[in-house]
Coordinates of C-alpha atoms and ligand atoms in Angstrom, one line a residue:
M1 CA -0.1 -0.1 0.0
S2 CA 1.2 3.3 -1.1
I3 CA 1.0 6.5 1.1
T4 CA 0.4 9.7 0.0
P5 CA 2.6 11.9 1.7
P6 CA 0.6 15.7 3.0
P7 CA 0.8 18.5 0.4
T8 CA 2.7 21.3 1.4
I9 CA 0.3 24.0 1.7
S10 CA 1.5 27.5 2.1
L11 CA -0.5 30.2 3.9
D12 CA 1.0 33.2 3.8
S13 CA -0.1 36.1 6.1
R14 CA 0.1 39.0 4.3
F15 CA -2.7 41.1 6.1
A16 CA -1.6 40.0 9.1
R17 CA 1.9 41.4 9.1
A18 CA 0.9 44.5 7.1
L19 CA -1.9 45.6 9.9
P20 CA -1.5 43.8 12.9
E21 CA -2.9 46.8 14.7
L22 CA -6.4 45.1 12.3
A23 CA -5.4 41.5 13.5
L24 CA -5.5 39.4 16.6
P25 CA -3.6 35.9 16.3
W26 CA -5.9 33.4 18.0
Q27 CA -6.8 29.6 17.3
A28 CA -9.7 27.8 16.6
E29 CA -11.9 26.0 18.9
R30 CA -10.9 22.0 18.9
F31 CA -13.8 19.9 17.6
P32 CA -13.9 15.8 18.5
A33 CA -15.2 14.5 15.6
P34 CA -15.6 16.7 12.4
D35 CA -17.4 15.3 9.9
L36 CA -16.9 16.8 6.4
L37 CA -20.7 17.3 4.5
V38 CA -19.4 19.0 1.0
L39 CA -16.3 19.3 -0.6
N40 CA -16.2 22.5 -3.7
D41 CA -13.8 19.8 -6.0
A42 CA -13.7 22.9 -8.7
L43 CA -12.3 25.6 -5.9
A44 CA -9.6 23.1 -4.8
A45 CA -8.5 22.9 -7.9
D46 CA -7.8 26.4 -8.9
L47 CA -6.6 26.8 -5.4
G48 CA -4.2 24.0 -5.7
L49 CA -5.1 22.3 -3.2
D50 CA -5.5 18.5 -3.4
A51 CA -9.0 17.5 -3.0
A52 CA -8.2 13.6 -2.1
W53 CA -6.2 14.9 0.4
L54 CA -8.8 17.6 1.8
R55 CA -11.5 14.6 2.6
S56 CA -8.9 12.8 4.2
P57 CA -8.9 13.1 8.3
E58 CA -6.1 15.5 8.6
G59 CA -7.7 17.7 5.6
V60 CA -10.5 17.7 7.7
R61 CA -9.0 19.1 10.4
L62 CA -7.3 22.0 8.2
L63 CA -10.8 23.0 7.4
V64 CA -11.3 23.2 10.9
G65 CA -8.5 25.0 11.7
D66 CA -7.0 22.4 13.7
R67 CA -4.0 21.4 11.7
I68 CA -2.4 24.6 10.8
P69 CA 0.2 24.5 7.9
D70 CA 3.8 25.8 9.4
G71 CA 4.2 29.4 9.9
A72 CA 0.5 30.0 8.9
T73 CA -0.7 33.0 11.3
P74 CA -4.8 32.6 12.0
V75 CA -6.1 35.7 13.2
A76 CA -9.1 37.3 13.9
Q77 CA -10.1 40.5 12.0
A78 CA -10.7 43.8 13.1
Y79 CA -13.5 45.8 12.0
A80 CA -16.2 48.4 12.8
G81 CA -19.5 48.4 11.1
H82 CA -22.6 50.7 10.8
Q83 CA -25.6 48.3 11.6
F84 CA -29.3 48.9 10.2
G85 CA -28.0 52.7 10.1
H86 CA -26.1 52.3 13.7
Y87 CA -22.3 52.7 14.4
S88 CA -20.5 49.5 16.5
P89 CA -16.6 50.5 17.1
R90 CA -15.4 47.2 17.1
L91 CA -17.1 44.1 15.8
G92 CA -14.7 41.9 13.9
D93 CA -14.5 38.1 13.9
G94 CA -16.2 36.8 16.3
R95 CA -16.9 33.2 14.7
A96 CA -14.5 33.3 12.1
L97 CA -10.8 33.6 11.7
L98 CA -8.5 33.9 8.7
L99 CA -6.3 31.1 8.4
G100 CA -3.7 33.0 5.7
E101 CA -3.4 33.6 1.8
V102 CA -2.9 30.9 -0.7
V103 CA -1.9 31.9 -3.9
D104 CA -4.2 30.5 -6.2
T105 CA -3.3 29.0 -10.1
D106 CA -3.7 32.2 -11.6
G107 CA -1.0 33.5 -9.2
R108 CA -3.7 35.5 -7.5
P109 CA -3.9 35.8 -3.6
R110 CA -6.8 34.1 -1.8
D111 CA -8.0 34.5 1.9
L112 CA -9.0 31.2 3.6
H113 CA -11.2 32.1 6.0
L114 CA -13.3 29.7 8.3
K115 CA -16.8 30.9 10.0
G116 CA -17.9 28.7 13.0
S117 CA -14.5 28.4 14.4
G118 CA -15.5 28.9 18.1
R119 CA -15.1 32.2 20.0
T120 CA -12.7 35.0 19.8
P121 CA -11.6 38.5 22.0
F122 CA -14.2 40.1 19.5
S123 CA -17.0 37.6 20.2
R124 CA -19.1 39.8 23.0
G125 CA -22.5 38.0 24.0
G126 CA -22.1 35.6 21.0
D127 CA -21.3 31.5 21.3
G128 CA -18.7 31.9 18.2
L129 CA -20.4 28.8 16.3
A130 CA -22.3 28.4 13.6
V131 CA -25.1 25.7 12.3
V132 CA -24.8 23.2 9.5
G133 CA -28.5 25.0 8.0
P134 CA -26.9 28.7 7.6
M135 CA -23.4 27.4 6.7
L136 CA -24.8 25.1 4.0
R137 CA -26.7 28.0 2.3
E138 CA -23.7 30.0 2.4
Y139 CA -22.5 27.5 0.4
I140 CA -25.2 27.2 -2.1
I141 CA -25.9 30.8 -2.5
S142 CA -22.5 32.0 -3.0
E143 CA -21.9 29.0 -5.2
A144 CA -25.3 29.8 -7.6
M145 CA -24.0 33.6 -7.7
H146 CA -20.3 32.4 -8.7
A147 CA -22.1 30.5 -11.8
L148 CA -24.2 33.4 -12.3
N149 CA -21.2 35.0 -12.7
I150 CA -21.6 37.3 -9.9
P151 CA -18.4 38.4 -8.0
T152 CA -18.6 36.8 -4.5
T153 CA -16.7 35.0 -1.7
R154 CA -16.1 31.2 -2.2
S155 CA -17.3 28.5 0.1
L156 CA -14.5 25.4 -0.1
A157 CA -16.2 23.1 2.3
V158 CA -18.9 22.0 5.3
V159 CA -17.9 20.3 7.9
A160 CA -20.4 19.6 10.2
T161 CA -18.7 20.0 14.1
G162 CA -20.4 17.1 15.9
H163 CA -20.6 19.4 18.2
P164 CA -25.0 21.1 18.9
V165 CA -24.8 24.9 19.4
R166 CA -27.6 26.4 21.0
R167 CA -30.1 28.5 19.3
E168 CA -33.8 28.0 19.9
T169 CA -33.5 24.2 19.9
L170 CA -30.1 22.5 20.1
A171 CA -28.7 22.4 16.0
P172 CA -25.6 20.6 14.8
G173 CA -22.6 23.0 14.7
A174 CA -20.5 23.8 11.5
V175 CA -17.6 25.5 10.2
L176 CA -17.9 26.7 6.4
A177 CA -14.0 27.0 5.1
R178 CA -14.7 30.5 2.9
V179 CA -12.2 32.0 -0.1
A180 CA -12.2 35.2 -0.8
S181 CA -10.2 37.9 -2.8
S182 CA -9.7 39.5 0.5
H183 CA -12.1 40.1 3.7
L184 CA -11.2 43.6 3.7
R185 CA -14.5 45.4 4.5
V186 CA -16.1 49.6 4.4
G187 CA -16.2 48.2 8.2
S188 CA -12.4 47.7 7.9
F189 CA -11.5 51.1 7.1
Q190 CA -13.7 52.5 9.8
Y191 CA -12.0 50.5 12.7
A192 CA -8.9 52.0 10.9
R193 CA -10.0 55.3 11.0
A194 CA -11.6 55.5 14.4
T195 CA -7.9 54.1 15.7
G196 CA -6.9 57.7 15.2
D197 CA -3.3 56.6 13.9
I198 CA -2.9 57.6 10.0
G199 CA -0.5 55.4 9.7
V200 CA -2.7 52.4 10.3
L201 CA -5.2 53.8 7.5
R202 CA -2.6 54.7 5.2
R203 CA -1.0 51.0 5.6
L204 CA -4.8 49.5 5.1
A205 CA -5.4 51.9 1.9
D206 CA -2.1 50.4 0.4
H207 CA -2.5 47.2 1.2
A208 CA -5.7 47.4 -0.2
I209 CA -4.4 49.3 -3.2
A210 CA -1.9 46.3 -4.0
R211 CA -4.4 44.0 -3.5
H212 CA -7.4 44.7 -5.3
H213 CA -7.1 47.8 -7.1
P214 CA -3.0 48.5 -8.5
A215 CA -4.1 51.0 -10.5
A216 CA -4.5 52.8 -8.2
A217 CA -0.9 52.9 -7.2
D218 CA -0.2 55.4 -10.2
A219 CA -3.0 57.6 -10.1
G220 CA -2.3 61.2 -8.8
L221 CA -3.8 60.9 -5.4
P222 CA -3.7 57.3 -5.4
C223 CA -6.7 57.1 -2.2
L224 CA -8.8 58.9 -4.2
A225 CA -8.4 56.5 -7.0
L226 CA -8.9 53.8 -4.3
F227 CA -12.2 55.0 -3.2
E228 CA -13.1 55.6 -7.2
A229 CA -12.5 51.9 -7.8
V230 CA -14.6 50.7 -5.1
V231 CA -17.2 52.8 -6.1
A232 CA -17.0 51.9 -9.5
T233 CA -16.9 48.0 -8.6
Q234 CA -19.8 48.3 -6.1
A235 CA -21.7 50.2 -8.2
S236 CA -21.4 47.0 -10.9
L237 CA -21.8 44.3 -8.3
V238 CA -25.2 45.8 -7.1
A239 CA -26.8 46.2 -10.5
Q240 CA -25.8 42.5 -11.1
W241 CA -27.7 41.7 -8.2
M242 CA -30.9 43.6 -8.9
L243 CA -30.9 41.9 -12.4
V244 CA -31.2 38.4 -10.8
G245 CA -33.4 39.6 -7.9
F246 CA -30.7 39.0 -4.9
V247 CA -31.8 40.4 -2.0
H248 CA -29.0 40.4 0.2
G249 CA -30.5 41.7 3.3
V250 CA -27.8 42.8 5.7
M251 CA -26.0 45.6 3.4
N252 CA -24.3 46.6 6.5
T253 CA -20.7 48.4 5.7
D254 CA -19.4 45.6 7.7
N255 CA -20.8 43.2 5.2
M256 CA -19.8 45.4 2.2
T257 CA -16.2 44.2 0.3
I258 CA -13.5 46.4 -1.2
S259 CA -12.6 43.5 -3.7
G260 CA -16.6 44.1 -5.4
E261 CA -17.4 40.6 -4.1
T262 CA -20.5 39.5 -2.5
I263 CA -20.1 38.5 1.2
D264 CA -21.2 37.6 4.2
Y265 CA -24.4 35.0 3.1
G266 CA -26.8 35.5 5.7
P267 CA -30.6 36.5 5.6
C268 CA -30.2 36.7 1.5
A269 CA -32.3 35.3 -0.4
F270 CA -34.2 36.1 -4.3
M271 CA -37.0 37.3 -5.0
E272 CA -39.4 35.6 -6.6
A273 CA -42.5 38.1 -7.3
F274 CA -40.9 40.8 -9.1
D275 CA -41.9 43.9 -6.5
P276 CA -39.0 46.5 -5.1
A277 CA -40.3 46.2 -1.5
T278 CA -39.7 42.8 -1.4
V279 CA -37.8 42.2 2.4
F280 CA -36.9 38.4 3.4
S281 CA -34.8 39.1 6.6
S282 CA -37.1 39.0 10.2
I283 CA -35.3 41.6 11.3
D284 CA -35.4 44.4 8.5
H285 CA -38.7 45.7 10.3
A286 CA -38.2 49.1 8.0
G287 CA -37.3 47.3 4.7
R288 CA -33.9 49.0 5.1
Y289 CA -32.4 46.5 2.6
A290 CA -35.3 45.9 0.7
Y291 CA -34.6 44.7 -3.3
G292 CA -35.8 48.1 -4.3
H293 CA -33.3 50.3 -1.9
Q294 CA -30.1 48.2 -2.4
P295 CA -28.7 50.5 -4.7
A296 CA -29.6 53.3 -2.3
M297 CA -28.0 51.8 0.0
A298 CA -24.7 50.9 -1.2
E299 CA -24.2 54.8 -1.8
W300 CA -24.6 55.2 1.7
N301 CA -22.1 52.6 2.8
L302 CA -19.6 54.0 0.4
A303 CA -20.5 57.7 1.6
R304 CA -19.2 56.0 5.3
L305 CA -16.0 54.9 3.3
A306 CA -15.4 58.3 2.0
E307 CA -15.5 59.3 5.7
A308 CA -13.2 57.0 6.7
L309 CA -10.7 57.9 4.2
L310 CA -10.8 61.8 4.3
P311 CA -7.8 62.3 5.8
L312 CA -6.0 60.7 3.1
L313 CA -7.7 62.4 0.3
A314 CA -6.6 66.3 1.1
E315 CA -4.5 67.7 3.9
D316 CA -7.4 70.4 3.8
E317 CA -10.7 68.2 5.3
E318 CA -12.9 70.8 2.8
Q319 CA -10.9 69.9 0.2
A320 CA -11.1 66.4 0.8
I321 CA -14.8 66.5 1.0
A322 CA -15.2 68.2 -2.2
L323 CA -13.2 65.1 -3.5
A324 CA -14.7 62.2 -1.9
V325 CA -18.3 63.7 -3.1
E326 CA -17.2 64.2 -6.5
A327 CA -15.8 60.7 -6.5
L328 CA -19.3 59.3 -5.1
G329 CA -21.4 61.3 -7.3
A330 CA -20.3 58.6 -10.6
F331 CA -22.0 55.8 -8.4
R332 CA -25.7 56.8 -10.1
R333 CA -24.4 56.9 -13.7
R334 CA -22.3 53.9 -13.3
Y335 CA -24.9 51.8 -11.6
D336 CA -27.5 53.2 -14.0
D337 CA -25.3 52.5 -17.1
A338 CA -24.5 48.6 -15.6
W339 CA -27.9 47.8 -15.1
S340 CA -29.0 49.8 -18.3
A341 CA -26.5 47.2 -19.8
G342 CA -27.4 43.9 -18.0
M343 CA -31.4 45.2 -18.9
R344 CA -30.3 45.0 -22.6
A345 CA -28.9 42.0 -22.6
K346 CA -31.7 40.5 -20.8
L347 CA -33.9 41.4 -23.0
G348 CA -31.6 40.4 -26.0
L349 CA -31.0 44.0 -27.4
P350 CA -28.2 45.5 -29.0
A351 CA -25.9 47.5 -26.7
D352 CA -27.0 50.8 -28.4
T353 CA -31.3 50.5 -27.9
A354 CA -33.0 53.1 -25.9
I355 CA -34.6 50.7 -23.6
S356 CA -36.1 53.3 -20.5
P357 CA -39.7 53.4 -21.8
L358 CA -39.8 49.9 -22.6
V359 CA -38.3 48.6 -19.5
D360 CA -40.3 51.1 -17.0
D361 CA -43.3 49.6 -18.6
L362 CA -42.1 46.0 -18.5
L363 CA -41.3 46.4 -14.4
T364 CA -44.9 48.1 -13.7
L365 CA -46.4 44.9 -15.7
L366 CA -44.4 42.5 -13.6
Q367 CA -45.2 43.7 -10.3
A368 CA -49.1 44.6 -11.2
D369 CA -49.0 40.9 -11.5
H370 CA -46.8 39.5 -9.2
V371 CA -44.4 37.4 -11.7
D372 CA -41.9 35.5 -11.1
H373 CA -38.5 37.5 -12.5
T374 CA -36.8 34.5 -13.0
S375 CA -39.2 32.7 -15.2
F376 CA -40.1 35.4 -17.0
Y377 CA -37.0 36.6 -18.9
R378 CA -36.5 32.6 -19.3
R379 CA -39.4 32.3 -21.0
L380 CA -39.0 35.1 -23.2
T381 CA -36.3 33.1 -24.3
L382 CA -38.6 30.9 -26.2
A383 CA -40.3 31.0 -30.1
D384 CA -43.9 30.3 -28.4
T385 CA -45.0 33.3 -26.1
E386 CA -47.7 31.4 -24.1
P387 CA -45.4 30.5 -21.6
V388 CA -44.8 33.9 -21.2
R389 CA -48.5 34.9 -21.6
E390 CA -48.9 32.2 -18.6
L391 CA -47.9 34.7 -15.9
F392 CA -49.7 37.3 -16.5
L393 CA -53.6 38.7 -15.8
D394 CA -53.4 41.5 -17.9
L395 CA -52.9 39.9 -21.7
P396 CA -53.5 42.9 -23.4
G397 CA -50.7 45.1 -21.8
I398 CA -48.1 41.6 -22.0
D399 CA -49.2 41.5 -25.7
A400 CA -48.7 45.0 -26.6
W401 CA -45.3 44.9 -24.6
L402 CA -44.1 42.1 -26.5
T403 CA -44.9 43.3 -29.7
R404 CA -43.1 46.9 -29.0
W405 CA -40.1 44.1 -27.7
R406 CA -40.1 41.8 -30.8
A407 CA -39.7 44.9 -33.6
L408 CA -36.5 45.4 -31.8
A409 CA -35.4 42.0 -33.3
P410 CA -34.4 40.6 -29.9
D411 CA -31.8 37.6 -29.9
T412 CA -32.7 35.1 -28.0
E413 CA -29.6 33.3 -28.2
L414 CA -27.3 36.1 -26.1
M415 CA -30.9 36.0 -24.0
R416 CA -30.3 32.4 -23.1
R417 CA -26.8 32.8 -22.0
V418 CA -27.8 35.8 -19.3
N419 CA -30.7 35.0 -18.2
P420 CA -30.1 31.7 -15.8
A421 CA -33.1 28.7 -15.5
Y422 CA -32.2 27.4 -12.2
I423 CA -31.8 30.3 -9.0
P424 CA -31.6 28.6 -5.4
R425 CA -35.5 28.6 -5.3
N426 CA -36.1 29.8 -1.6
H427 CA -38.7 26.3 -0.8
L428 CA -35.8 24.2 -2.0
V429 CA -33.0 25.3 0.0
E430 CA -35.1 25.3 2.8
Q431 CA -35.7 21.5 1.7
A432 CA -32.4 20.8 1.1
L433 CA -30.6 22.1 4.5
A434 CA -33.5 20.2 6.2
A435 CA -32.8 17.4 4.8
A436 CA -29.0 18.0 5.5
T437 CA -29.5 18.3 8.7
D438 CA -31.3 15.3 9.2
G439 CA -28.4 13.3 7.4
D440 CA -29.5 13.2 3.8
L441 CA -27.2 15.1 1.7
E442 CA -28.8 14.2 -1.9
P443 CA -31.2 16.5 -2.0
L444 CA -28.8 18.9 -1.6
E445 CA -26.4 17.7 -4.0
R446 CA -29.0 18.0 -6.9
L447 CA -29.8 21.2 -5.9
L448 CA -25.9 22.3 -6.3
D449 CA -25.8 20.8 -10.0
A450 CA -28.9 22.9 -11.0
V451 CA -28.0 26.7 -9.5
T452 CA -24.0 25.9 -10.3
N453 CA -25.4 25.2 -14.0
P454 CA -27.7 27.7 -14.1
Y455 CA -27.9 28.3 -18.1
D456 CA -27.5 24.8 -18.7
E457 CA -31.9 23.7 -18.8
R458 CA -32.1 20.1 -18.9
P459 CA -35.9 18.1 -18.5
D460 CA -34.8 16.5 -15.1
R461 CA -34.5 19.4 -13.5
E462 CA -38.0 20.7 -14.2
R463 CA -38.5 21.5 -10.4
Y464 CA -36.1 23.8 -9.8
T465 CA -37.2 26.3 -12.3
T466 CA -40.8 26.7 -10.6
P467 CA -41.7 29.4 -7.9
A468 CA -42.3 28.4 -4.4
P469 CA -46.1 27.1 -3.6
T470 CA -47.9 30.8 -2.8
D471 CA -48.2 29.7 0.7
F472 CA -44.4 29.1 1.0
G473 CA -43.5 32.3 -0.7
A474 CA -45.9 34.6 1.0
T475 CA -44.9 33.9 4.1
Y476 CA -41.1 33.0 3.5
Q477 CA -38.7 34.7 6.5
T478 CA -34.9 34.3 6.8
F479 CA -33.0 35.1 10.0
C480 CA -29.7 36.5 10.8
G481 CA -26.8 35.4 12.8
T482 CA -27.5 31.6 13.2
Ligands
LIG501 P1 -23.3 39.4 10.5 O1 -24.3 40.1 10.6 O2 -23.1 37.9 10.4 O3 -22.7 39.7 9.4 O4 -22.0 39.3 11.9 C1 -22.0 40.8 12.5 C2 -21.0 40.6 13.9 O5 -21.8 39.6 14.7 C3 -19.9 40.1 13.2 O6 -19.1 40.6 14.6 C4 -20.1 38.8 13.4 O7 -18.6 38.1 14.1 C5 -20.7 38.7 15.2 N1 -21.6 37.0 15.3 C6 -22.4 36.9 15.0 N2 -22.8 35.9 14.8 C7 -21.8 35.4 16.2 C8 -21.6 34.4 16.5 N3 -22.5 33.3 16.8 N4 -21.1 34.9 17.8 C9 -19.8 35.4 18.1 N5 -20.4 36.3 17.0 C10 -20.9 36.4 16.4
LIG502 MG1 -20.6 40.1 8.5

């Protein structure tokens, strides 16, 4: 019998070295009986990690932070944040650890991070733990987002810890191994600014520029260029959320990245019936993070980033504010451009088509008849108009709209590449999580197979295309911090 030697995994600690003020060396809790539930083979390959080894007992110990490669320094990251508009000066990784940075097969550094790895000095009243259901939920939705070509953190694995966690009842604990181009957040800059040490703020900005927006280093004002780059990447990201009907649910400044990746899948969900007021989160009573508010909330968060960056923009505060206001002014334009370009593609229209009245009228029809967002655009790619008409009560309205749209000679082939057949439907996600929590992983695997191939329609995946039964959809709520 041949024994495969353990592969050497090299985890750098660039963040911890550059920003010790924001990185608290810490170690994961020890879990006696970790059990791998799901592993992302394709992502492991991208990271140059051997999936077979990750499945071994030693590999699983790495995935829960119990086997740290030589030279690595796991840290809990410090950050602040505005949560539902209220500032908290000290949040940080209360149940997470940055194990370190892996260089992927394209030569890019990627954070390897654990969620649910035990208490840290940032835990406040929390237990530092995470539960199987919500960690699998993050796995499903983040991998679906990636397959939809939307920038996102990725999920490498979910490991059941064998340790029960007290929530409303006892629930099985889990650790999610997450991969991100970094975990720098708007809240990281708020924390650095609040230290009162401009050297820390400057080092954080330099680190972010080097890692995410290297072109900014050559600009006349590199920190202003960094801010402009974050404005641009977030405008594009939120436009993509809006185009697929994604509702993040908890767009606090600690949950908004500098890289432009979607992060922290908590109470998020995909909208079914089109309605800008759609909210799923049980704690979002005022609808602050409703579907239709997301662009404005992103802009609000970017204003908080600008405030944190002010001392780096100009010596004179008035001048710094003027520069920040001007840069932030680009958000609306960039968002509108990204959204219009995306809508043109969804409707199969050439880049120069004026779409304004056509799209406004469509959204009015979709909202009035509670039409399923995803089904509508996908059915629109079919030669037969009946499947689209079936979604509406106002038949004269949709018929008139279809006539106008067809007159523009839409390219349905293009539309099939941008309008997904499969998104993580809320009722199917819940079914898969309930089964997995009871030990049956098959529904989860089948769901993952559909949502990670969202444009590849197959007859045997029919059940993944239909919205939830009305009694489920009308009352569906998601929960935070679980
Ligand atoms: P989130 O809403 O998941 O983005 O988390 C907001 C803040 O609460 C972060 O600082 C988390 O680390 C912290 N947090 C969430 N859940 C827990 C938990 N179970 N134990 C400790 N801290 C937590
Ligand atoms: Mg968070």
